[in-house]
PDB file of C-alpha atoms in Angstrom:
ATOM      1  CA  MET A  35     114.288 107.601 140.266  1.00  0.00           C
ATOM      2  CA  ASP A  36     114.741 105.827 143.620  1.00  0.00           C
ATOM      3  CA  ILE A  37     117.213 108.105 145.365  1.00  0.00           C
ATOM      4  CA  GLY A  38     116.875 106.115 148.594  1.00  0.00           C
ATOM      5  CA  ALA A  39     119.128 103.304 147.396  1.00  0.00           C
ATOM      6  CA  PHE A  40     121.848 105.780 146.460  1.00  0.00           C
ATOM      7  CA  LYS A  41     121.521 107.582 149.817  1.00  0.00           C
ATOM      8  CA  SER A  42     122.006 104.316 151.717  1.00  0.00           C
ATOM      9  CA  ASN A  43     125.112 103.360 149.713  1.00  0.00           C
ATOM     10  CA  PRO A  44     128.238 104.910 151.313  1.00  0.00           C
ATOM     11  CA  LYS A  45     129.873 105.223 147.892  1.00  0.00           C
ATOM     12  CA  THR A  46     127.046 107.326 146.433  1.00  0.00           C
ATOM     13  CA  ALA A  47     125.562 109.023 149.520  1.00  0.00           C
ATOM     14  CA  TYR A  48     127.398 112.320 148.997  1.00  0.00           C
ATOM     15  CA  LEU A  49     126.317 112.427 145.342  1.00  0.00           C
ATOM     16  CA  ALA A  50     122.731 111.634 146.328  1.00  0.00           C
ATOM     17  CA  ALA A  51     122.754 114.564 148.771  1.00  0.00           C
ATOM     18  CA  GLU A  52     123.928 116.904 146.004  1.00  0.00           C
ATOM     19  CA  TYR A  53     121.270 115.408 143.686  1.00  0.00           C
ATOM     20  CA  GLU A  54     118.554 116.214 146.236  1.00  0.00           C
ATOM     21  CA  ARG A  55     119.911 119.755 146.671  1.00  0.00           C
ATOM     22  CA  ILE A  56     119.669 120.397 142.935  1.00  0.00           C
ATOM     23  CA  GLU A  57     116.181 118.877 142.837  1.00  0.00           C
ATOM     24  CA  GLY A  58     115.234 121.373 145.542  1.00  0.00           C
ATOM     25  CA  GLU A  59     116.650 124.254 143.520  1.00  0.00           C
ATOM     26  CA  LEU A  60     114.670 123.135 140.477  1.00  0.00           C
ATOM     27  CA  VAL A  61     111.462 123.096 142.543  1.00  0.00           C
ATOM     28  CA  HIS A  62     112.256 126.547 143.908  1.00  0.00           C
ATOM     29  CA  LEU A  63     112.961 127.836 140.390  1.00  0.00           C
ATOM     30  CA  THR A  64     109.662 126.448 139.117  1.00  0.00           C
ATOM     31  CA  ASP A  65     107.735 128.056 141.999  1.00  0.00           C
ATOM     32  CA  MET A  66     109.435 131.379 141.293  1.00  0.00           C
ATOM     33  CA  ILE A  67     108.416 131.268 137.618  1.00  0.00           C
ATOM     34  CA  VAL A  68     104.809 130.430 138.567  1.00  0.00           C
ATOM     35  CA  LYS A  69     104.694 133.453 140.850  1.00  0.00           C
ATOM     36  CA  ASP A  70     106.326 135.743 138.287  1.00  0.00           C
ATOM     37  CA  PRO A  71     106.065 134.448 134.671  1.00  0.00           C
ATOM     38  CA  SER A  72     108.158 137.369 133.442  1.00  0.00           C
ATOM     39  CA  LEU A  73     111.211 135.617 134.954  1.00  0.00           C
ATOM     40  CA  LYS A  74     110.758 132.530 132.772  1.00  0.00           C
ATOM     41  CA  ASP A  75     113.208 133.489 130.045  1.00  0.00           C
ATOM     42  CA  LEU A  76     115.730 134.772 132.571  1.00  0.00           C
ATOM     43  CA  ALA A  77     115.558 131.555 134.594  1.00  0.00           C
ATOM     44  CA  GLU A  78     115.731 129.176 131.610  1.00  0.00           C
ATOM     45  CA  ASP A  79     119.539 129.180 131.416  1.00  0.00           C
ATOM     46  CA  GLU A  80     119.800 128.390 135.113  1.00  0.00           C
ATOM     47  CA  ARG A  81     117.210 125.636 134.817  1.00  0.00           C
ATOM     48  CA  MET A  82     119.095 123.991 131.929  1.00  0.00           C
ATOM     49  CA  SER A  83     122.344 124.181 133.912  1.00  0.00           C
ATOM     50  CA  LEU A  84     120.719 122.538 136.950  1.00  0.00           C
ATOM     51  CA  LEU A  85     119.189 119.791 134.803  1.00  0.00           C
ATOM     52  CA  ALA A  86     122.579 119.044 133.258  1.00  0.00           C
ATOM     53  CA  GLN A  87     124.186 118.857 136.713  1.00  0.00           C
ATOM     54  CA  ARG A  88     121.405 116.594 137.996  1.00  0.00           C
ATOM     55  CA  ASP A  89     121.664 114.234 135.010  1.00  0.00           C
ATOM     56  CA  ALA A  90     125.451 114.048 135.374  1.00  0.00           C
ATOM     57  CA  LEU A  91     125.093 113.142 139.056  1.00  0.00           C
ATOM     58  CA  ARG A  92     122.571 110.418 138.242  1.00  0.00           C
ATOM     59  CA  ALA A  93     124.846 108.945 135.567  1.00  0.00           C
ATOM     60  CA  ASN A  94     127.775 109.024 137.994  1.00  0.00           C
ATOM     61  CA  MET A  95     125.835 107.234 140.726  1.00  0.00           C
ATOM     62  CA  GLU A  96     124.567 104.582 138.324  1.00  0.00           C
ATOM     63  CA  GLU A  97     128.106 103.956 137.066  1.00  0.00           C
ATOM     64  CA  ILE A  98     129.412 103.557 140.631  1.00  0.00           C
ATOM     65  CA  VAL A  99     126.672 101.031 141.407  1.00  0.00           C
ATOM     66  CA  ARG A 100     127.411  99.098 138.194  1.00  0.00           C
ATOM     67  CA  GLU A 101     131.123  98.956 138.995  1.00  0.00           C
ATOM     68  CA  GLU A 102     130.326  97.869 142.540  1.00  0.00           C
ATOM     69  CA  ALA A 103     128.164  95.030 141.200  1.00  0.00           C
ATOM     70  CA  VAL A 104     131.018  93.845 138.978  1.00  0.00           C
ATOM     71  CA  VAL A 105     133.406  93.859 141.934  1.00  0.00           C
ATOM     72  CA  ASP A 106     130.925  91.911 144.055  1.00  0.00           C
ATOM     73  CA  GLU A 107     130.548  89.311 141.304  1.00  0.00           C
ATOM     74  CA  GLU A 108     134.287  88.955 140.707  1.00  0.00           C
ATOM     75  CA  PRO A 109     135.573  86.019 142.783  1.00  0.00           C
ATOM     76  CA  VAL A 110     137.648  87.078 145.772  1.00  0.00           C
ATOM     77  CA  ALA A 111     139.227  83.624 146.027  1.00  0.00           C
ATOM     78  CA  VAL A 112     139.195  80.229 144.394  1.00  0.00           C
ATOM     79  CA  VAL A 113     139.210  76.724 145.761  1.00  0.00           C
ATOM     80  CA  MET A 114     141.173  74.334 143.572  1.00  0.00           C
ATOM     81  CA  GLU A 115     140.043  70.738 143.898  1.00  0.00           C
ATOM     82  CA  LEU A 116     142.506  68.110 142.713  1.00  0.00           C
ATOM     83  CA  ARG A 117     141.666  64.435 142.297  1.00  0.00           C
ATOM     84  CA  ALA A 118     143.687  61.453 141.128  1.00  0.00           C
ATOM     85  CA  GLY A 119     142.305  59.938 137.935  1.00  0.00           C
ATOM     86  CA  ALA A 120     143.421  56.932 135.921  1.00  0.00           C
ATOM     87  CA  GLY A 121     146.791  55.455 136.803  1.00  0.00           C
ATOM     88  CA  GLY A 122     146.632  54.197 140.385  1.00  0.00           C
ATOM     89  CA  ASP A 123     149.432  55.310 142.680  1.00  0.00           C
ATOM     90  CA  GLU A 124     151.115  57.298 139.908  1.00  0.00           C
ATOM     91  CA  ALA A 125     147.911  59.327 139.431  1.00  0.00           C
ATOM     92  CA  ALA A 126     147.837  60.121 143.158  1.00  0.00           C
ATOM     93  CA  ILE A 127     151.481  61.204 143.037  1.00  0.00           C
ATOM     94  CA  PHE A 128     150.779  63.434 140.033  1.00  0.00           C
ATOM     95  CA  ALA A 129     147.760  65.058 141.725  1.00  0.00           C
ATOM     96  CA  ASN A 130     149.982  65.816 144.719  1.00  0.00           C
ATOM     97  CA  GLU A 131     152.630  67.342 142.445  1.00  0.00           C
ATOM     98  CA  LEU A 132     150.026  69.524 140.715  1.00  0.00           C
ATOM     99  CA  ALA A 133     148.795  70.756 144.083  1.00  0.00           C
ATOM    100  CA  HIS A 134     152.277  71.837 145.075  1.00  0.00           C
ATOM    101  CA  MET A 135     152.859  73.332 141.608  1.00  0.00           C
ATOM    102  CA  TYR A 136     149.848  75.615 142.026  1.00  0.00           C
ATOM    103  CA  GLN A 137     150.803  76.429 145.609  1.00  0.00           C
ATOM    104  CA  ARG A 138     154.287  77.511 144.500  1.00  0.00           C
ATOM    105  CA  TYR A 139     152.784  79.587 141.694  1.00  0.00           C
ATOM    106  CA  ALA A 140     150.502  81.291 144.218  1.00  0.00           C
ATOM    107  CA  GLU A 141     153.512  82.083 146.393  1.00  0.00           C
ATOM    108  CA  ARG A 142     155.268  83.633 143.392  1.00  0.00           C
ATOM    109  CA  ARG A 143     152.231  85.869 142.846  1.00  0.00           C
ATOM    110  CA  GLY A 144     152.074  86.877 146.498  1.00  0.00           C
ATOM    111  CA  TRP A 145     148.731  85.166 147.071  1.00  0.00           C
ATOM    112  CA  ASP A 146     147.623  83.322 150.179  1.00  0.00           C
ATOM    113  CA  ALA A 147     147.463  79.616 149.338  1.00  0.00           C
ATOM    114  CA  GLU A 148     146.333  77.115 151.935  1.00  0.00           C
ATOM    115  CA  LEU A 149     146.189  73.353 151.469  1.00  0.00           C
ATOM    116  CA  ARG A 150     142.888  72.131 152.859  1.00  0.00           C
ATOM    117  CA  ASP A 151     142.238  68.527 153.901  1.00  0.00           C
ATOM    118  CA  GLY A 152     145.580  67.283 152.632  1.00  0.00           C
ATOM    119  CA  VAL A 153     146.063  68.056 148.937  1.00  0.00           C
ATOM    120  CA  ALA A 154     142.423  67.558 147.928  1.00  0.00           C
ATOM    121  CA  ALA A 155     141.840  71.310 147.843  1.00  0.00           C
ATOM    122  CA  ILE A 156     143.802  74.541 147.836  1.00  0.00           C
ATOM    123  CA  GLU A 157     142.152  77.795 148.835  1.00  0.00           C
ATOM    124  CA  THR A 158     143.876  80.696 147.077  1.00  0.00           C
ATOM    125  CA  LYS A 159     143.180  84.376 147.763  1.00  0.00           C
ATOM    126  CA  GLY A 160     144.611  87.400 146.021  1.00  0.00           C
ATOM    127  CA  LYS A 161     144.077  90.024 143.356  1.00  0.00           C
ATOM    128  CA  GLY A 162     143.647  88.450 139.931  1.00  0.00           C
ATOM    129  CA  VAL A 163     143.508  84.870 141.200  1.00  0.00           C
ATOM    130  CA  TRP A 164     140.312  83.973 139.310  1.00  0.00           C
ATOM    131  CA  ASP A 165     141.473  85.594 136.094  1.00  0.00           C
ATOM    132  CA  ALA A 166     144.769  83.681 136.237  1.00  0.00           C
ATOM    133  CA  LEU A 167     143.485  80.231 137.201  1.00  0.00           C
ATOM    134  CA  ARG A 168     139.979  80.005 135.737  1.00  0.00           C
ATOM    135  CA  TRP A 169     141.118  78.028 132.678  1.00  0.00           C
ATOM    136  CA  GLU A 170     142.826  75.265 134.690  1.00  0.00           C
ATOM    137  CA  THR A 171     139.667  73.205 135.117  1.00  0.00           C
ATOM    138  CA  GLY A 172     139.885  69.846 133.354  1.00  0.00           C
ATOM    139  CA  VAL A 173     141.928  66.654 133.085  1.00  0.00           C
ATOM    140  CA  HIS A 174     145.704  66.982 133.276  1.00  0.00           C
ATOM    141  CA  ARG A 175     147.643  64.032 131.837  1.00  0.00           C
ATOM    142  CA  VAL A 176     151.196  63.004 132.678  1.00  0.00           C
ATOM    143  CA  GLN A 177     153.438  60.750 130.596  1.00  0.00           C
ATOM    144  CA  ARG A 178     156.638  59.514 132.262  1.00  0.00           C
ATOM    145  CA  ILE A 179     158.549  56.523 133.593  1.00  0.00           C
ATOM    146  CA  PRO A 180     157.548  55.987 137.223  1.00  0.00           C
ATOM    147  CA  ASP A 181     160.291  55.409 139.788  1.00  0.00           C
ATOM    148  CA  THR A 182     158.851  51.936 140.398  1.00  0.00           C
ATOM    149  CA  GLU A 183     158.969  50.980 136.707  1.00  0.00           C
ATOM    150  CA  LYS A 184     161.878  48.551 136.170  1.00  0.00           C
ATOM    151  CA  SER A 185     161.492  48.041 132.416  1.00  0.00           C
ATOM    152  CA  GLY A 186     161.664  51.699 131.512  1.00  0.00           C
ATOM    153  CA  ARG A 187     158.130  51.762 130.109  1.00  0.00           C
ATOM    154  CA  ILE A 188     156.345  55.120 129.906  1.00  0.00           C
ATOM    155  CA  HIS A 189     153.117  55.255 131.894  1.00  0.00           C
ATOM    156  CA  THR A 190     150.175  57.593 131.322  1.00  0.00           C
ATOM    157  CA  SER A 191     148.191  58.841 134.316  1.00  0.00           C
ATOM    158  CA  THR A 192     145.688  61.609 134.901  1.00  0.00           C
ATOM    159  CA  ALA A 193     144.479  63.987 137.553  1.00  0.00           C
ATOM    160  CA  SER A 194     141.465  66.294 137.438  1.00  0.00           C
ATOM    161  CA  VAL A 195     141.454  69.935 138.487  1.00  0.00           C
ATOM    162  CA  ALA A 196     138.348  71.966 139.263  1.00  0.00           C
ATOM    163  CA  ILE A 197     138.482  75.710 139.927  1.00  0.00           C
ATOM    164  CA  LEU A 198     135.648  76.858 142.189  1.00  0.00           C
ATOM    165  CA  PRO A 199     135.160  80.647 142.380  1.00  0.00           C
ATOM    166  CA  ILE A 200     134.335  82.086 145.807  1.00  0.00           C
ATOM    167  CA  ARG A 201     132.425  85.376 145.505  1.00  0.00           C
ATOM    168  CA  LYS A 202     131.398  88.021 148.022  1.00  0.00           C
ATOM    169  CA  LYS A 203     127.843  87.576 146.832  1.00  0.00           C
ATOM    170  CA  SER A 204     126.867  84.270 145.287  1.00  0.00           C
ATOM    171  CA  LYS A 205     125.045  84.311 141.962  1.00  0.00           C
ATOM    172  CA  ILE A 206     122.711  81.567 143.178  1.00  0.00           C
ATOM    173  CA  GLU A 207     120.455  80.921 146.138  1.00  0.00           C
ATOM    174  CA  ILE A 208     120.183  77.548 147.837  1.00  0.00           C
ATOM    175  CA  ASN A 209     117.052  76.564 149.709  1.00  0.00           C
ATOM    176  CA  PRO A 210     118.054  75.587 153.269  1.00  0.00           C
ATOM    177  CA  SER A 211     115.709  72.592 153.036  1.00  0.00           C
ATOM    178  CA  ASP A 212     117.901  71.272 150.203  1.00  0.00           C
ATOM    179  CA  ILE A 213     120.928  71.029 152.517  1.00  0.00           C
ATOM    180  CA  LYS A 214     121.747  68.012 154.661  1.00  0.00           C
ATOM    181  CA  MET A 215     124.201  68.911 157.427  1.00  0.00           C
ATOM    182  CA  GLU A 216     126.314  66.575 159.565  1.00  0.00           C
ATOM    183  CA  PHE A 217     128.869  67.290 162.276  1.00  0.00           C
ATOM    184  CA  SER A 218     131.837  65.233 163.447  1.00  0.00           C
ATOM    185  CA  ARG A 219     135.152  65.599 165.201  1.00  0.00           C
ATOM    186  CA  SER A 220     138.082  66.925 163.186  1.00  0.00           C
ATOM    187  CA  GLY A 221     140.557  64.127 162.575  1.00  0.00           C
ATOM    188  CA  GLY A 222     144.327  64.430 162.737  1.00  0.00           C
ATOM    189  CA  ALA A 223     147.182  62.363 161.388  1.00  0.00           C
ATOM    190  CA  GLY A 224     146.892  58.651 162.084  1.00  0.00           C
ATOM    191  CA  GLY A 225     143.174  58.935 162.663  1.00  0.00           C
ATOM    192  CA  GLN A 226     143.572  60.706 165.988  1.00  0.00           C
ATOM    193  CA  ASN A 227     140.852  63.082 167.109  1.00  0.00           C
ATOM    194  CA  VAL A 228     142.587  66.411 167.543  1.00  0.00           C
ATOM    195  CA  ASN A 229     139.371  68.078 168.648  1.00  0.00           C
ATOM    196  CA  LYS A 230     137.016  66.758 171.297  1.00  0.00           C
ATOM    197  CA  VAL A 231     134.070  68.785 170.007  1.00  0.00           C
ATOM    198  CA  GLU A 232     132.298  68.236 166.706  1.00  0.00           C
ATOM    199  CA  THR A 233     133.769  71.093 164.669  1.00  0.00           C
ATOM    200  CA  ALA A 234     134.018  69.298 161.304  1.00  0.00           C
ATOM    201  CA  VAL A 235     131.049  69.937 159.011  1.00  0.00           C
ATOM    202  CA  ARG A 236     129.751  67.926 156.068  1.00  0.00           C
ATOM    203  CA  LEU A 237     127.122  69.455 153.768  1.00  0.00           C
ATOM    204  CA  VAL A 238     125.196  67.636 151.060  1.00  0.00           C
ATOM    205  CA  HIS A 239     123.149  69.445 148.407  1.00  0.00           C
ATOM    206  CA  ILE A 240     120.285  66.990 148.045  1.00  0.00           C
ATOM    207  CA  PRO A 241     119.099  67.941 144.499  1.00  0.00           C
ATOM    208  CA  THR A 242     122.556  67.461 142.947  1.00  0.00           C
ATOM    209  CA  GLY A 243     124.240  65.080 145.383  1.00  0.00           C
ATOM    210  CA  LEU A 244     127.200  67.449 145.687  1.00  0.00           C
ATOM    211  CA  GLU A 245     128.926  67.332 149.057  1.00  0.00           C
ATOM    212  CA  VAL A 246     131.539  69.344 150.903  1.00  0.00           C
ATOM    213  CA  ARG A 247     133.453  68.683 154.094  1.00  0.00           C
ATOM    214  CA  SER A 248     135.327  71.345 156.043  1.00  0.00           C
ATOM    215  CA  GLN A 249     137.417  70.678 159.130  1.00  0.00           C
ATOM    216  CA  SER A 250     140.337  73.090 158.837  1.00  0.00           C
ATOM    217  CA  GLU A 251     138.716  75.931 160.806  1.00  0.00           C
ATOM    218  CA  ARG A 252     138.718  76.009 164.595  1.00  0.00           C
ATOM    219  CA  SER A 253     135.001  76.374 165.186  1.00  0.00           C
ATOM    220  CA  GLN A 254     131.919  74.610 163.926  1.00  0.00           C
ATOM    221  CA  GLN A 255     130.423  77.881 162.714  1.00  0.00           C
ATOM    222  CA  ALA A 256     133.557  78.792 160.725  1.00  0.00           C
ATOM    223  CA  ASN A 257     133.640  75.347 159.138  1.00  0.00           C
ATOM    224  CA  ARG A 258     129.932  75.583 158.332  1.00  0.00           C
ATOM    225  CA  GLU A 259     130.408  78.955 156.645  1.00  0.00           C
ATOM    226  CA  LYS A 260     133.432  77.702 154.707  1.00  0.00           C
ATOM    227  CA  ALA A 261     131.630  74.555 153.609  1.00  0.00           C
ATOM    228  CA  MET A 262     128.606  76.580 152.489  1.00  0.00           C
ATOM    229  CA  GLN A 263     130.816  78.912 150.447  1.00  0.00           C
ATOM    230  CA  ILE A 264     132.412  75.978 148.654  1.00  0.00           C
ATOM    231  CA  LEU A 265     129.108  74.151 148.179  1.00  0.00           C
ATOM    232  CA  MET A 266     127.529  77.223 146.593  1.00  0.00           C
ATOM    233  CA  ALA A 267     130.549  77.534 144.318  1.00  0.00           C
ATOM    234  CA  LYS A 268     130.182  73.879 143.304  1.00  0.00           C
ATOM    235  CA  VAL A 269     126.496  74.263 142.502  1.00  0.00           C
ATOM    236  CA  ASP A 270     127.274  77.450 140.579  1.00  0.00           C
ATOM    237  CA  VAL A 271     129.997  75.717 138.528  1.00  0.00           C
ATOM    238  CA  LEU A 272     127.760  72.711 137.867  1.00  0.00           C
ATOM    239  CA  GLN A 273     125.035  74.987 136.506  1.00  0.00           C
ATOM    240  CA  GLU A 274     127.557  76.818 134.316  1.00  0.00           C
ATOM    241  CA  GLU A 275     128.898  73.505 132.953  1.00  0.00           C
ATOM    242  CA  GLU A 276     125.396  72.313 132.094  1.00  0.00           C
ATOM    243  CA  GLU A 277     124.568  75.638 130.449  1.00  0.00           C
ATOM    244  CA  ALA A 278     127.782  75.534 128.411  1.00  0.00           C
ATOM    245  CA  LYS A 279     126.998  72.018 127.188  1.00  0.00           C
ATOM    246  CA  LYS A 280     123.546  73.148 126.047  1.00  0.00           C
ATOM    247  CA  HIS A 281     125.183  75.793 123.876  1.00  0.00           C
ATOM    248  CA  ALA A 282     128.221  73.773 122.815  1.00  0.00           C
ATOM    249  CA  GLU A 283     127.791  74.708 119.168  1.00  0.00           C
ATOM    250  CA  VAL A 284     128.407  78.396 119.920  1.00  0.00           C
ATOM    251  CA  ARG A 285     131.449  77.973 122.157  1.00  0.00           C
ATOM    252  CA  LYS A 286     133.942  79.252 119.602  1.00  0.00           C
ATOM    253  CA  ASN A 287     135.174  82.006 121.881  1.00  0.00           C
ATOM    254  CA  GLN A 288     135.669  79.709 124.862  1.00  0.00           C
ATOM    255  CA  ILE A 289     138.360  77.261 125.895  1.00  0.00           C
ATOM    256  CA  GLY A 290     136.163  74.188 126.187  1.00  0.00           C
ATOM    257  CA  THR A 291     133.198  74.125 128.533  1.00  0.00           C
ATOM    258  CA  GLY A 292     135.170  74.203 131.752  1.00  0.00           C
ATOM    259  CA  ASP A 293     134.083  70.617 132.272  1.00  0.00           C
ATOM    260  CA  ARG A 294     136.497  68.606 134.404  1.00  0.00           C
ATOM    261  CA  SER A 295     136.100  65.617 132.021  1.00  0.00           C
ATOM    262  CA  GLU A 296     137.895  67.489 129.224  1.00  0.00           C
ATOM    263  CA  LYS A 297     141.578  66.690 128.762  1.00  0.00           C
ATOM    264  CA  ILE A 298     143.217  70.084 128.617  1.00  0.00           C
ATOM    265  CA  ARG A 299     146.943  69.459 129.056  1.00  0.00           C
ATOM    266  CA  THR A 300     149.677  66.827 128.817  1.00  0.00           C
ATOM    267  CA  TYR A 301     152.922  66.876 130.815  1.00  0.00           C
ATOM    268  CA  ASN A 302     155.384  64.767 128.795  1.00  0.00           C
ATOM    269  CA  PHE A 303     158.439  64.244 130.995  1.00  0.00           C
ATOM    270  CA  PRO A 304     160.625  62.233 128.555  1.00  0.00           C
ATOM    271  CA  GLN A 305     160.305  65.049 125.993  1.00  0.00           C
ATOM    272  CA  ASN A 306     160.452  67.822 128.625  1.00  0.00           C
ATOM    273  CA  ARG A 307     157.279  69.311 127.152  1.00  0.00           C
ATOM    274  CA  VAL A 308     153.941  70.584 128.400  1.00  0.00           C
ATOM    275  CA  THR A 309     151.191  70.882 125.752  1.00  0.00           C
ATOM    276  CA  ASP A 310     147.864  72.623 126.152  1.00  0.00           C
ATOM    277  CA  HIS A 311     145.470  70.867 123.781  1.00  0.00           C
ATOM    278  CA  ARG A 312     143.006  73.753 123.622  1.00  0.00           C
ATOM    279  CA  ILE A 313     145.411  76.177 121.992  1.00  0.00           C
ATOM    280  CA  LYS A 314     147.756  73.581 120.453  1.00  0.00           C
ATOM    281  CA  GLU A 315     150.820  75.184 122.043  1.00  0.00           C
ATOM    282  CA  SER A 316     153.709  73.699 123.998  1.00  0.00           C
ATOM    283  CA  TRP A 317     156.239  74.843 126.590  1.00  0.00           C
ATOM    284  CA  HIS A 318     159.473  73.209 127.680  1.00  0.00           C
ATOM    285  CA  ASN A 319     161.415  72.998 130.951  1.00  0.00           C
ATOM    286  CA  ILE A 320     159.025  70.831 132.965  1.00  0.00           C
ATOM    287  CA  PRO A 321     161.118  71.104 136.179  1.00  0.00           C
ATOM    288  CA  ALA A 322     160.576  74.885 136.223  1.00  0.00           C
ATOM    289  CA  ILE A 323     156.869  74.529 135.427  1.00  0.00           C
ATOM    290  CA  MET A 324     156.335  71.984 138.185  1.00  0.00           C
ATOM    291  CA  ALA A 325     158.171  74.373 140.512  1.00  0.00           C
ATOM    292  CA  GLY A 326     155.449  76.969 139.888  1.00  0.00           C
ATOM    293  CA  ASP A 327     156.829  78.875 136.879  1.00  0.00           C
ATOM    294  CA  LEU A 328     153.413  79.076 135.178  1.00  0.00           C
ATOM    295  CA  GLU A 329     153.164  82.753 134.280  1.00  0.00           C
ATOM    296  CA  ASP A 330     154.075  82.449 130.602  1.00  0.00           C
ATOM    297  CA  MET A 331     151.738  79.506 130.020  1.00  0.00           C
ATOM    298  CA  LEU A 332     148.772  80.938 131.926  1.00  0.00           C
ATOM    299  CA  THR A 333     149.167  84.377 130.350  1.00  0.00           C
ATOM    300  CA  THR A 334     149.207  82.854 126.855  1.00  0.00           C
ATOM    301  CA  ILE A 335     146.075  80.816 127.558  1.00  0.00           C
ATOM    302  CA  ARG A 336     144.288  83.796 129.068  1.00  0.00           C
ATOM    303  CA  THR A 337     145.205  86.016 126.103  1.00  0.00           C
ATOM    304  CA  ARG A 338     144.090  83.432 123.562  1.00  0.00           C
ATOM    305  CA  ALA A 339     140.838  82.920 125.436  1.00  0.00           C
ATOM    306  CA  ALA A 340     140.113  86.646 125.419  1.00  0.00           C
ATOM    307  CA  SER A 341     140.759  86.879 121.674  1.00  0.00           C
ATOM    308  CA  GLY A 342     138.701  83.797 120.835  1.00  0.00           C
ATOM    309  CA  GLU A 343     141.672  82.160 119.077  1.00  0.00           C
ATOM    310  CA  VAL A 344     141.165  78.791 120.719  1.00  0.00           C
ATOM    311  CA  GLY A 345     139.990  75.324 119.945  1.00  0.00           C
ATOM    312  CA  GLU A 346     138.247  72.857 122.205  1.00  0.00           C
ATOM    313  CA  ALA A 347     139.650  70.504 124.784  1.00  0.00           C
ATOM    314  CA  GLU A 348     139.770  66.803 124.093  1.00  0.00           C
ATOM    315  CA  GLU A 349     137.219  64.499 125.699  1.00  0.00           C
ATOM    316  CA  GLU A 350     138.942  62.166 128.116  1.00  0.00           C
TER     317      GLU A 350
END
């Protein structure tokens, strides 16, 4: 057993010290028996007690390390990317409304939610954020009469949502030679340069073509670190999507593949109804939902996902 790793971990160091003390006692007990074999029977009970204590300490340390690994893997934040889909200006309006819907929901939960680069992305931090929002990836469809529609005809538009998990320790490694990095000045409203130094960072992952731009931080280094976090999350999600597609026939306990091309939900304004196609369930009161009242819907989806009682999303 490599006790060194446990000694260097602050959460197990005190247990490792006790483990080494017991190991020392076992060695001393063995030496004593060698010198005086008549003590063997007398010392056996003590030896068994020490072995039990040692094994319990080892199991405890291993459990702490396992739990620590789970915590490190659990996302500490998510970046929600929202993009207008089919429907022109109405699609852009809907994507903007979704962004503010999620931001209001985050505020209700007490999370930090920051719009980044307009409404293209929302960074959300807080306990349980990944568990609550992980199933939102996919195409969201809206059916309503636009304000500009004179004939009263219902239009259908779409917006895509992608949930990118940000972890303390990424599950993947990216070769630095696979990254193309560019710097520029951060732009403000009206195209003005609000920063005279090149703090904005654009990263491109050459093998996949994925790219990320960050300009919301004050320094180039902070923007580079933020962009790298998001890029690694994008590569991670892309790999997971591809893996899920390979095993599509055994996805019965999943809500779709998490692919952003899957139509997961329809917001029908004339009928005041929101329907999630993966679980074939609807909710009413669209004004409240768009104002961030998502708890009932997201809890239902999360519960159904955990129980495996779900179908698949519709291909858009």
